[in-house]
Coordinates of C-alpha atoms and ligand atoms in Angstrom, one line a residue:
X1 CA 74.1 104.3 89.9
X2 CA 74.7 101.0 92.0
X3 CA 75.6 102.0 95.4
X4 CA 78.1 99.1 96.2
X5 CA 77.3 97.2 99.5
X6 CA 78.2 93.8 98.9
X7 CA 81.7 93.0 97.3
X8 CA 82.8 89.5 96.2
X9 CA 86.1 88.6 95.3
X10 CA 86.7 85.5 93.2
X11 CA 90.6 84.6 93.9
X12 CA 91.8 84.8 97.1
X13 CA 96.1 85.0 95.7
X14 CA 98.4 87.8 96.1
X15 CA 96.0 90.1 94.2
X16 CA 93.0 89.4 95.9
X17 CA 93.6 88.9 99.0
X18 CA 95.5 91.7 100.3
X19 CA 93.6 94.3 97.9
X20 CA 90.0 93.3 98.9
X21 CA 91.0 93.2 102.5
X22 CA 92.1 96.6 102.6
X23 CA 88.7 97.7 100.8
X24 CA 87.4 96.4 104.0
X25 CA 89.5 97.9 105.7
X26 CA 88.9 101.8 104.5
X27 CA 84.5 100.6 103.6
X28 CA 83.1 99.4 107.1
X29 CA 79.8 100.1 105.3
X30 CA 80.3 97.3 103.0
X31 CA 80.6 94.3 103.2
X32 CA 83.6 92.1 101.6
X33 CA 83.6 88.3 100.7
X34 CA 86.9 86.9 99.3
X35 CA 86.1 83.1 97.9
X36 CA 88.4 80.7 96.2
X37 CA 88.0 77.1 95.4
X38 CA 91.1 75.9 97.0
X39 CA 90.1 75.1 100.6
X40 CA 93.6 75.3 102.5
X41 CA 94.2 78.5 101.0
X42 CA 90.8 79.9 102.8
X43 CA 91.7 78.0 105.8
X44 CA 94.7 79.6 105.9
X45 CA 93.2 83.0 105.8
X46 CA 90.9 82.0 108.3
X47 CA 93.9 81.1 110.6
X48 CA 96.5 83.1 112.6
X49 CA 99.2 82.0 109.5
X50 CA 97.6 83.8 106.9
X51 CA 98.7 82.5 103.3
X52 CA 101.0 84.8 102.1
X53 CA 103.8 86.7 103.8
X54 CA 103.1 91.1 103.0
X55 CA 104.4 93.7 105.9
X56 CA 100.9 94.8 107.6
X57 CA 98.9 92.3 106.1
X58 CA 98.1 90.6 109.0
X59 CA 96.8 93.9 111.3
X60 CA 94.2 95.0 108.2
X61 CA 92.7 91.4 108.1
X62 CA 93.1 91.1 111.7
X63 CA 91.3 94.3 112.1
X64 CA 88.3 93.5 110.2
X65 CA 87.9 89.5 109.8
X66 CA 84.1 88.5 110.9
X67 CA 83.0 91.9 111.0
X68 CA 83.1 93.1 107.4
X69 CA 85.2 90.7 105.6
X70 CA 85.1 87.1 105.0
X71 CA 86.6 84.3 103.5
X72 CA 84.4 81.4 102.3
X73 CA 85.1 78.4 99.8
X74 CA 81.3 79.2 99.1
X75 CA 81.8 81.0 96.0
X76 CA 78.1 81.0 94.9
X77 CA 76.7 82.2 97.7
X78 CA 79.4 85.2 97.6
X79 CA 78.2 85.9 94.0
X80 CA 74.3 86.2 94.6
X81 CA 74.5 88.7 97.6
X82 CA 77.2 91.0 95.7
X83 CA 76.2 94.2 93.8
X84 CA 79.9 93.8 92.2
X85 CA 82.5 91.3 91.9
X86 CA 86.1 91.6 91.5
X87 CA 88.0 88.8 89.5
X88 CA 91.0 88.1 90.8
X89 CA 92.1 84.6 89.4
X90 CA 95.0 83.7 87.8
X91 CA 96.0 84.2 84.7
X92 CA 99.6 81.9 84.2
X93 CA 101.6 82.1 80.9
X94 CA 99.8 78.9 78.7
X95 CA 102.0 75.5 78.6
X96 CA 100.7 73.7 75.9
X97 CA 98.6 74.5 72.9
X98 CA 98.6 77.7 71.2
X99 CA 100.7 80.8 71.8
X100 CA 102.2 78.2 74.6
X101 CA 105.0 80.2 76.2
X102 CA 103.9 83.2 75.7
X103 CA 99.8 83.5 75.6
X104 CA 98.1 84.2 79.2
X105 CA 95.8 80.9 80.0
X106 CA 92.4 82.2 80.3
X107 CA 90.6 79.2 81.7
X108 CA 90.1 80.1 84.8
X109 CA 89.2 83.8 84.2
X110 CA 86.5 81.9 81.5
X111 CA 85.4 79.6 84.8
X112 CA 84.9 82.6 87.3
X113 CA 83.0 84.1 84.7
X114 CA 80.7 81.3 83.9
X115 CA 80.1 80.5 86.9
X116 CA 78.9 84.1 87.8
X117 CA 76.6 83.8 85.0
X118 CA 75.3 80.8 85.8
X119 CA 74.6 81.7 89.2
X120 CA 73.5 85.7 89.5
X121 CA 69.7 86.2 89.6
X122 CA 70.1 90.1 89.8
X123 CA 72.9 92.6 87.9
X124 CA 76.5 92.5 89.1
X125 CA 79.5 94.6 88.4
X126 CA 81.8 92.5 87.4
X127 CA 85.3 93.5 87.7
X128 CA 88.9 92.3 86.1
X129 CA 91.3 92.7 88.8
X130 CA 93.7 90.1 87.3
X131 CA 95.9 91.1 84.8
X132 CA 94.9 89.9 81.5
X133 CA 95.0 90.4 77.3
X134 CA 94.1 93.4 75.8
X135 CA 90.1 92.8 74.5
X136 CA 89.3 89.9 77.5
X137 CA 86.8 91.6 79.0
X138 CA 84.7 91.5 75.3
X139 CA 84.9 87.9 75.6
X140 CA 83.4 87.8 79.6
X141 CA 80.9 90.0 78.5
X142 CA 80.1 88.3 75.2
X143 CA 80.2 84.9 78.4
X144 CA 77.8 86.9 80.4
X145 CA 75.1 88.4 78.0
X146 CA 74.6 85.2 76.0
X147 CA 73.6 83.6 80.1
X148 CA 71.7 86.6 81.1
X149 CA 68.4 86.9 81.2
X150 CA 65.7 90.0 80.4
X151 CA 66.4 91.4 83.9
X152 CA 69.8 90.6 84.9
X153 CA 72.6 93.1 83.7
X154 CA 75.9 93.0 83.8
X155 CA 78.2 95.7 83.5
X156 CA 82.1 94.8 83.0
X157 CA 84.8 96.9 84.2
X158 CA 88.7 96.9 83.6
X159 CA 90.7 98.0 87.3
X160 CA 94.3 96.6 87.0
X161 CA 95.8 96.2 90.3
X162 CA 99.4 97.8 90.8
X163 CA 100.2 96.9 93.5
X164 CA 103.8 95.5 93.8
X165 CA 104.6 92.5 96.2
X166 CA 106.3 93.6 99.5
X167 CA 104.8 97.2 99.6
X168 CA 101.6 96.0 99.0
X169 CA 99.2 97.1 101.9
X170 CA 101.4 100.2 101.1
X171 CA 100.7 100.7 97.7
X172 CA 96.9 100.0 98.3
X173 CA 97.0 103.1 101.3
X174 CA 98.4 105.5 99.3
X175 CA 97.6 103.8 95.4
X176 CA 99.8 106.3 92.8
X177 CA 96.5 105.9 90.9
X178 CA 93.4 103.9 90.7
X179 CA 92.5 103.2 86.9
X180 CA 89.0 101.9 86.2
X181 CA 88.2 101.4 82.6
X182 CA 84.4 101.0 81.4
X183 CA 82.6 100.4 78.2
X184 CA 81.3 104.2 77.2
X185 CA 77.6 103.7 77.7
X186 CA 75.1 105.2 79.6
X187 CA 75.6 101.8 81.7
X188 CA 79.1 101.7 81.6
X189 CA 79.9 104.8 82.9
X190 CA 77.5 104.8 85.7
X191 CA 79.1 101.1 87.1
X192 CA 82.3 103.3 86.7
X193 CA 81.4 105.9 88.7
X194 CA 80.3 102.9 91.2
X195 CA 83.4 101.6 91.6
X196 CA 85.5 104.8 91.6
X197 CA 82.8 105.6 95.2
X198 CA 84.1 102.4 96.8
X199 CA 87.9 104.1 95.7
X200 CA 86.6 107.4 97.2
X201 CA 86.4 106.0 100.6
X202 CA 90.1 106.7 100.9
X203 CA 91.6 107.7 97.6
X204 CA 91.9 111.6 96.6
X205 CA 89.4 112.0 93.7
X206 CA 92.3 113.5 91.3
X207 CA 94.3 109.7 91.8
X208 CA 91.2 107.6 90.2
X209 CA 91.8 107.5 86.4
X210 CA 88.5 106.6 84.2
X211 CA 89.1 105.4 80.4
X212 CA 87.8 103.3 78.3
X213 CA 88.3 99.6 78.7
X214 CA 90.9 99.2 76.5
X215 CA 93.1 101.8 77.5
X216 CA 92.6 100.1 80.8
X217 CA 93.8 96.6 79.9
X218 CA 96.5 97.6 77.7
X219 CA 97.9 100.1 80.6
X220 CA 98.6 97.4 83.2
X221 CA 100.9 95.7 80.6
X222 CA 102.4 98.6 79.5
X223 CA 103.0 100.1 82.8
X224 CA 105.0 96.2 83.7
X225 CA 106.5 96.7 79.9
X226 CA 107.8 100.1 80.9
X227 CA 109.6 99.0 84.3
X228 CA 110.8 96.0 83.3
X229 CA 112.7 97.6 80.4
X230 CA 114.2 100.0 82.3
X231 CA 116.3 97.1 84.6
X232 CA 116.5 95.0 81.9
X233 CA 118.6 98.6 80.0
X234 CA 120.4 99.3 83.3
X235 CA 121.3 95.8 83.6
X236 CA 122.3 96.0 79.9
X237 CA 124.7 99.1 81.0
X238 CA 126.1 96.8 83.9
X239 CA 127.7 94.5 81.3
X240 CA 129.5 97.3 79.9
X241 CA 130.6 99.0 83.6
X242 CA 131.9 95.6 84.7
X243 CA 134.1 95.3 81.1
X244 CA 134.9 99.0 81.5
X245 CA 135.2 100.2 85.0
X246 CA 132.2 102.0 84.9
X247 CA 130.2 101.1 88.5
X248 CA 126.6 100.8 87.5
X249 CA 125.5 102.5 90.9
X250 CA 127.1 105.8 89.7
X251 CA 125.7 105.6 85.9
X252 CA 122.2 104.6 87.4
X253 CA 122.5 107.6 90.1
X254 CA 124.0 110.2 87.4
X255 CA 121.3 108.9 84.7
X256 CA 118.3 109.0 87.5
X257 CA 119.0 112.9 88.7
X258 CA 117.6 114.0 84.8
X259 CA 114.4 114.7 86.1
X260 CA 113.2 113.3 82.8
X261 CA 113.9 110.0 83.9
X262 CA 113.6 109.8 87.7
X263 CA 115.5 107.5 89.8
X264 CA 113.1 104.5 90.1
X265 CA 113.9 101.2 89.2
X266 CA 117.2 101.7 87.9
X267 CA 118.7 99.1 90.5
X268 CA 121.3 96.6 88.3
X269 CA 120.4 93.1 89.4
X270 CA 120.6 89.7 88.6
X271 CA 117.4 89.7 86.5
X272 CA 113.8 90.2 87.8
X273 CA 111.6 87.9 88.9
X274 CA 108.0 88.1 90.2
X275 CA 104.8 86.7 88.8
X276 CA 104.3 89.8 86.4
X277 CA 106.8 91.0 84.3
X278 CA 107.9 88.4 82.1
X279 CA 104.4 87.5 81.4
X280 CA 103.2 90.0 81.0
X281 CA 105.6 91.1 78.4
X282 CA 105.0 87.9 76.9
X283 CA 101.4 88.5 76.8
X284 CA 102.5 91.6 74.6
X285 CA 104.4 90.1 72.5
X286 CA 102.3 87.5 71.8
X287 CA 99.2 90.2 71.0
X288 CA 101.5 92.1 69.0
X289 CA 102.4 89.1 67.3
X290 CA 98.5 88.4 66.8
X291 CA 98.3 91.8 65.1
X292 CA 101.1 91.1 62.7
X293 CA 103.2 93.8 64.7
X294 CA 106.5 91.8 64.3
X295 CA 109.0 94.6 65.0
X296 CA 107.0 95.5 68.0
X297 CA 107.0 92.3 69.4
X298 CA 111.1 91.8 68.8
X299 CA 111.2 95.2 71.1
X300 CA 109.6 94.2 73.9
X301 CA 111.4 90.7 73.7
X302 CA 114.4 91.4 74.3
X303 CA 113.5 92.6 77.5
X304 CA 112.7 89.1 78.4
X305 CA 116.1 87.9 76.5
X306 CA 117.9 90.3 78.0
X307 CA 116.8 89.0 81.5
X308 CA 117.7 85.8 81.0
X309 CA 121.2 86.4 79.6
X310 CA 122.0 88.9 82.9
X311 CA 120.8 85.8 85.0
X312 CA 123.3 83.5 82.7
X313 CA 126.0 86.2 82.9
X314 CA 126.1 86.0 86.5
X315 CA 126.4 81.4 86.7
X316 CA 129.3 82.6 83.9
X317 CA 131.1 85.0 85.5
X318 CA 130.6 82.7 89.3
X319 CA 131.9 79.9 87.6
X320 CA 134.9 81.5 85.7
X321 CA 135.9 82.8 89.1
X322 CA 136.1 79.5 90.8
X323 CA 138.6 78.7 88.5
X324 CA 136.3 77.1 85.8
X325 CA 134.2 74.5 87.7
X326 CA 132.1 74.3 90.4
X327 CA 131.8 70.6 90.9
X328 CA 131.8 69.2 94.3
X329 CA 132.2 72.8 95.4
X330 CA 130.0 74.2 98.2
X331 CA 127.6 77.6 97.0
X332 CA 125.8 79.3 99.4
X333 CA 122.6 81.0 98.2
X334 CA 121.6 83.5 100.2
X335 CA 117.7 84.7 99.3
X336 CA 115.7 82.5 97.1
X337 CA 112.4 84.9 97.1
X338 CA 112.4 87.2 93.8
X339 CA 112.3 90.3 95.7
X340 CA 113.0 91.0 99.7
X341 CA 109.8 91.2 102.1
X342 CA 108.0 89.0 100.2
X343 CA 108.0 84.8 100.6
X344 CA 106.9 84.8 97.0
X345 CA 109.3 82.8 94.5
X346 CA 107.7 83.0 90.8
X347 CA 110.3 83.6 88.4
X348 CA 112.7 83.9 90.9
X349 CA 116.4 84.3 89.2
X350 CA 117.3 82.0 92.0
X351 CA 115.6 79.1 90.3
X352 CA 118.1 79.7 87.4
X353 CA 120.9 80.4 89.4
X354 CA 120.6 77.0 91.7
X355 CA 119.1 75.0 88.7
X356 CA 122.7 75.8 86.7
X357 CA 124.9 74.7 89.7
X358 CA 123.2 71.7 90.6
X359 CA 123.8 71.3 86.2
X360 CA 127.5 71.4 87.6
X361 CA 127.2 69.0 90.1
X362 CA 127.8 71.8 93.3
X363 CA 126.1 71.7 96.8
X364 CA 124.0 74.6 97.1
X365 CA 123.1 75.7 100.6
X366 CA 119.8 77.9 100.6
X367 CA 118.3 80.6 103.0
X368 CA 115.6 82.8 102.6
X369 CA 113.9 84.2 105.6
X370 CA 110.6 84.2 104.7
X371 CA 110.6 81.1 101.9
X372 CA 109.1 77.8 103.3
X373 CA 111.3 74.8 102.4
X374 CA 108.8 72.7 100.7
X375 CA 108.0 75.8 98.2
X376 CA 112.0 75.8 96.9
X377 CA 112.1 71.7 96.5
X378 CA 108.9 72.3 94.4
X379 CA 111.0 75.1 92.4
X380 CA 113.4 73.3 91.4
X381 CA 112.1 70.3 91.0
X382 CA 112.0 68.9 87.2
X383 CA 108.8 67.7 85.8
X384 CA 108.8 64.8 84.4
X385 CA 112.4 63.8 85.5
X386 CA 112.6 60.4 87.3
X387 CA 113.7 60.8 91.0
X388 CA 113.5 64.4 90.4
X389 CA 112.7 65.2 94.1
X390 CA 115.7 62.9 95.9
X391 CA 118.0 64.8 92.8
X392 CA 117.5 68.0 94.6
X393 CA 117.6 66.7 97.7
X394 CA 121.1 65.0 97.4
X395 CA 121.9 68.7 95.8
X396 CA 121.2 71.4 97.9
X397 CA 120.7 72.0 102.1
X398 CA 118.2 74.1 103.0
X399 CA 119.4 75.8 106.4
X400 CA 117.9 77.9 109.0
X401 CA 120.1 81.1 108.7
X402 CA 122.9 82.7 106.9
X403 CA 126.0 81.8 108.9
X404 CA 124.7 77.6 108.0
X405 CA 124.4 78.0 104.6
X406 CA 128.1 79.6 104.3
X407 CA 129.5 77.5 106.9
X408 CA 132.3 76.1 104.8
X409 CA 131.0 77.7 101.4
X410 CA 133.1 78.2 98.4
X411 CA 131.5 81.0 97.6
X412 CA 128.3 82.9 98.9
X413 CA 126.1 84.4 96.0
X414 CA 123.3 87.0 96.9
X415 CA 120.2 86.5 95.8
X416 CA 117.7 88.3 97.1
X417 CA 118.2 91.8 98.8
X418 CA 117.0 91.1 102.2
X419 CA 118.0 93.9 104.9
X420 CA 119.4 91.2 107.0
X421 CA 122.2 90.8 104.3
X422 CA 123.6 93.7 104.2
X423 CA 126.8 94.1 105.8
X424 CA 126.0 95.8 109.2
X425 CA 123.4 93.2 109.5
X426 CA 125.0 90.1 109.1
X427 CA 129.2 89.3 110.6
X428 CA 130.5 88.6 107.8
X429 CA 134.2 88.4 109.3
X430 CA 132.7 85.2 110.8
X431 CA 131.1 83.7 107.8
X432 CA 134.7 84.1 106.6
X433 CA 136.5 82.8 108.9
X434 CA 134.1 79.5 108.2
X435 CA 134.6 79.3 104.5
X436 CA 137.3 77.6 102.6
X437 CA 139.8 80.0 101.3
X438 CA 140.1 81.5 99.2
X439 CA 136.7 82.3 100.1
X440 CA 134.4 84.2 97.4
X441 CA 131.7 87.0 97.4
X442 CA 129.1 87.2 94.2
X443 CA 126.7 90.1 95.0
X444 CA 124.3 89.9 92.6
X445 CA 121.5 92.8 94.3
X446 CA 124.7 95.9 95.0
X447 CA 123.6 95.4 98.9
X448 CA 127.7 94.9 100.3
X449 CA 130.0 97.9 100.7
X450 CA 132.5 96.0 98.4
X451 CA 136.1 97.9 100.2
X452 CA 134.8 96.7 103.9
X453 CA 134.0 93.0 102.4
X454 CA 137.1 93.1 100.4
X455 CA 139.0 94.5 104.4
X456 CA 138.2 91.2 105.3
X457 CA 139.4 89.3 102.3
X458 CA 137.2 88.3 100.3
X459 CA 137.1 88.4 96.6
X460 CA 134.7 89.9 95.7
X461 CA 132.5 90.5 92.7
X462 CA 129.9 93.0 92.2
X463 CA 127.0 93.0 89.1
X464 CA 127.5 96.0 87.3
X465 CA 131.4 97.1 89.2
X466 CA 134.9 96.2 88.1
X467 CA 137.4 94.9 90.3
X468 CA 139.9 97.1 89.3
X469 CA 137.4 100.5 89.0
X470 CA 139.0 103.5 90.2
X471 CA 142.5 101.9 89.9
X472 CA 143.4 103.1 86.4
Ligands
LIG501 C1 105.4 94.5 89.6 C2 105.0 96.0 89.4 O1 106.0 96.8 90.1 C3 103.6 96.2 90.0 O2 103.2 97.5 89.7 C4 102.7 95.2 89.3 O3 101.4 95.3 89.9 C5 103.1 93.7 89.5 O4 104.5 93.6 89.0 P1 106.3 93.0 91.7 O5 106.6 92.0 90.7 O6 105.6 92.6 92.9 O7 105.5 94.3 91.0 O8 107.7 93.7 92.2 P2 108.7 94.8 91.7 O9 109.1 95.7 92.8 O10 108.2 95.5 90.5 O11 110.0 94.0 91.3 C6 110.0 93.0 90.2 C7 111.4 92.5 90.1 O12 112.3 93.5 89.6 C8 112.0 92.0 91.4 O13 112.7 90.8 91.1 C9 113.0 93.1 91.7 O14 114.0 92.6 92.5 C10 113.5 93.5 90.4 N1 113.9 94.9 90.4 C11 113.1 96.0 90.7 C12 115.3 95.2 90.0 O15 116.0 94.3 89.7 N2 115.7 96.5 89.9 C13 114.9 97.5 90.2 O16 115.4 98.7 90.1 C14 113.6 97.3 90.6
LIG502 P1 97.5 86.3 91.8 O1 99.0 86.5 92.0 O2 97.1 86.9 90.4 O3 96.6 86.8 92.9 P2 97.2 83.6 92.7 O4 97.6 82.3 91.9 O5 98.0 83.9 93.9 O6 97.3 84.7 91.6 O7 95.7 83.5 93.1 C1 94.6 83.2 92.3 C2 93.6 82.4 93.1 O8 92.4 82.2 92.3 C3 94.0 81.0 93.4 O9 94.0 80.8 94.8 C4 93.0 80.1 92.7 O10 92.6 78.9 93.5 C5 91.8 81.0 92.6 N1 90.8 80.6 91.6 C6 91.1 80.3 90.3 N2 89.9 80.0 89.6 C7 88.9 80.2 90.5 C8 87.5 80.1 90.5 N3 86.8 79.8 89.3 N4 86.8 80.3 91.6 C9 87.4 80.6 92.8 N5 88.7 80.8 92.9 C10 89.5 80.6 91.8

């Protein structure tokens, strides 16, 4: 058995990053290289700004930068000193060609790989951190044994990261579980049992999970399957609350106390975002697809489809409220990330959201604590439109804080559930004594009391509550 001193990381994203340094942080006795090709991004973790925004990200990298972890654009120098080597590129949902849409683009798990082959002169671990199709690591290892020579082997193990954006240094603490999945040789089980030491460090032994490879490649999309489903089916239910009187936060509570099915994720919203869900369950669709599983892949579609109508519900239902048009009319967006404590803006249902009422020729006026103003012209930008950037400039103001973007708003729609919202947070008798009246409330994350907003006089409306609830 390898005993792991040397770690590379190829990819240094959201996954990489943060997971590798907190390796280094719990395994002084090894030593951790994260590489990536893209030269600002290493600068930046070089630098007191590190890249990406994650709550105690900064003291674990603080803590160990230059003493046991690194960050280089020298990716083949990384590769020959490391006994193993986590891959941690990404893996976006393909554009063009086949399975476009839907398919996970492989190229540059393919170029990591290569290049590790091309450049190892002894055996390496080499480890799938992204999240990828079920059967990719056959196809790195099929990659790596037709470059390797005699005496260089390479061993290929599955280790999903779980890790969700926000909690992350969190998450990798205290992990729920560690799964490593290896090929069941003599081999494959020993670089297992490598890996699962380097886990050991500061993981509970009964928390790392070994299976086979497989098993491990299909349970990272299963496990982003699962959640998803369950808000896309409680934000199925808020449909029915709001045309009922139902209030989703009391079916979600009464549902979540069956021990059976826990409380988690259960919170109505105006869709998930994030880099994972809806590619992954993509990526499962289009595999079941590949294995002429047609009805399986219609179930775990219409998690997707059911997304994207709760996101269109919500522009519906804002739109019918402002009396059936929102042209000329000033929205304040408040959040643009997909999630709070995180600057992250993949999939973001604020993309939709703002894309549909710039469609309707509105002034949005953004803020997001944490989002940088270049990334959100970027998102929602066009491709290939003419003039696309001065479009979305002329439409929406990006502005420092809340009470500038609702500064004589029509409405104010939440976004993103950032503490700073919520109502003992933010005066929101001021931001409505600086709208135009009537002055309207879309909560689209459950974060306002609705009876104190309502005090003030707003109208108000609430994903998943009726208006009149309680009145009948
Ligand atoms: C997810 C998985 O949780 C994580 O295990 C995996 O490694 C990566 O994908 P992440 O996308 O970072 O993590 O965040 P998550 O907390 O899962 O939230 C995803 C989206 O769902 C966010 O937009 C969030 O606001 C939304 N959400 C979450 C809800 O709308 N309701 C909920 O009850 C929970
Ligand atoms: P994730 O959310 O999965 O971490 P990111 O896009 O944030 O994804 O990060 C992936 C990183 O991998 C990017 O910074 C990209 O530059 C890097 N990358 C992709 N291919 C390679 C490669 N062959 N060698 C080094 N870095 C790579």
């Amino acid at each position: 058995m390898v005993d792991v001193k040397s770690i590379c990381c190829i990819g240094a994203g959201y996954v990489g990053g943060p997971t590798c340094a907190v390796i280094a942080y719990k395994c002084h006795d090894i030593k951790v290289t994260i590489v990536d090709l893209n030269q600002a991004r290493i600068d930046a973790w070089n630098s007191d700004k590190l890249p990406i925004y994650e709550p105690g990200l900064e003291e674990v990298v603080f803590d160990r930068r230059g003493k046991n972890l690194f960050f280089t654009t020298d990716v083949d120098a990384a590769i020959l000193e490391a006994d193993l080597i986590f891959v941690s590129v990404n893996t976006p949902t393909k554009k063009t060609g086949m399975g476009a849409g839907m398919a996970a683009d492989l190229a540059y798990i393919e170029g990591a790989t290569r290049r590790i082959a091309e450049i190892a002169t002894s055996s390496k671990i080499v480890v799938e951190k992204s999240t990828v199709p079920c059967r990719t690591a056959e196809s790195m290892r099929t990659i790596l044994e037709a470059n390797s020579t005699g005496s260089i082997h390479f061993d290929i193990l599955s280790n999903p990261e779980f890790l969700a954006e926000g909690t992350a240094i969190k998450d990798l603490l205290n992990p729920d579980r560690v799964l490593i999945g290896a090929l069941q040789t003599p081999t494959g089980l020993s670089a297992q049992q490598s890996l699962a030491n380097v886990y050991k460090h500061w993981v509970p032994e009964d928390r790392v999970i070994t299976t086979n490879l497989w098993s491990s490649e299909l349970s990272k999309l299963a496990a982003n399957a699962l959640l998803a489903q369950r808000i896309s089916s409680i934000n199925a239910l808020s449909a029915i609350c709001e045309a009922t009187g139902a209030d989703v936060d009391e079916v979600a509570y009464a549902c979540g106390r069956d021990s059976r099915l826990g409380s988690k994720f259960l919170k109505a919203s105006v869709g998930f975002g994030g880099s994972c869900f809806q590619k992954d369950i993509l990526n499962l669709v289009y595999l079941s697809t590949q294995l002429n599983l047609p009805e399986v892949a219609d179930y775990w579609h219409q998690v997707v489809l059911m997304n994207e109508y709760q996101k269109k519900r919500f522009v519906r239902k804002i739109i019918s409220t402002l009396f059936n048009t929102i042209t000329n009319k000033r929205i304040a967006v408040l959040g643009f990330a997909f999630k709070k404590d995180t600057g992250d803006t993949r999939e973001s249902a604020a993309i939709t959201l703002i894309k549909d009422f710039i469609q309707e020729n509105a002034h949005v006026a953004i803020y997001d604590p944490k989002v940088e103003p270049e990334q959100i012209y970027m998102d929602l930008m066009e491709p290939g439109v003419v003039d696309t950037r001065k479009q979305v400039e002329k439409s929406i103001s990006i502005c420092g804080d809340a009470y500038e973007a609702c500064k004589g708003a029509d409405a104010v729609v939440i976004v993103t559930e950032w503490d700073e919202f919520k109502s003992d947070q933010l005066d929101y008798q001021r931001i409505y004594d600086n709208m135009h009246k009537p002055a309207f409330l879309f909560d689209g994350r459950l974060l306002l009391d609705a009876a104190q907003i309502r005090e003030i006089g707003f109208k108000v409306h609430i994903i998943g509550k009726n208006e009149l609830a309680g009145t009948a």
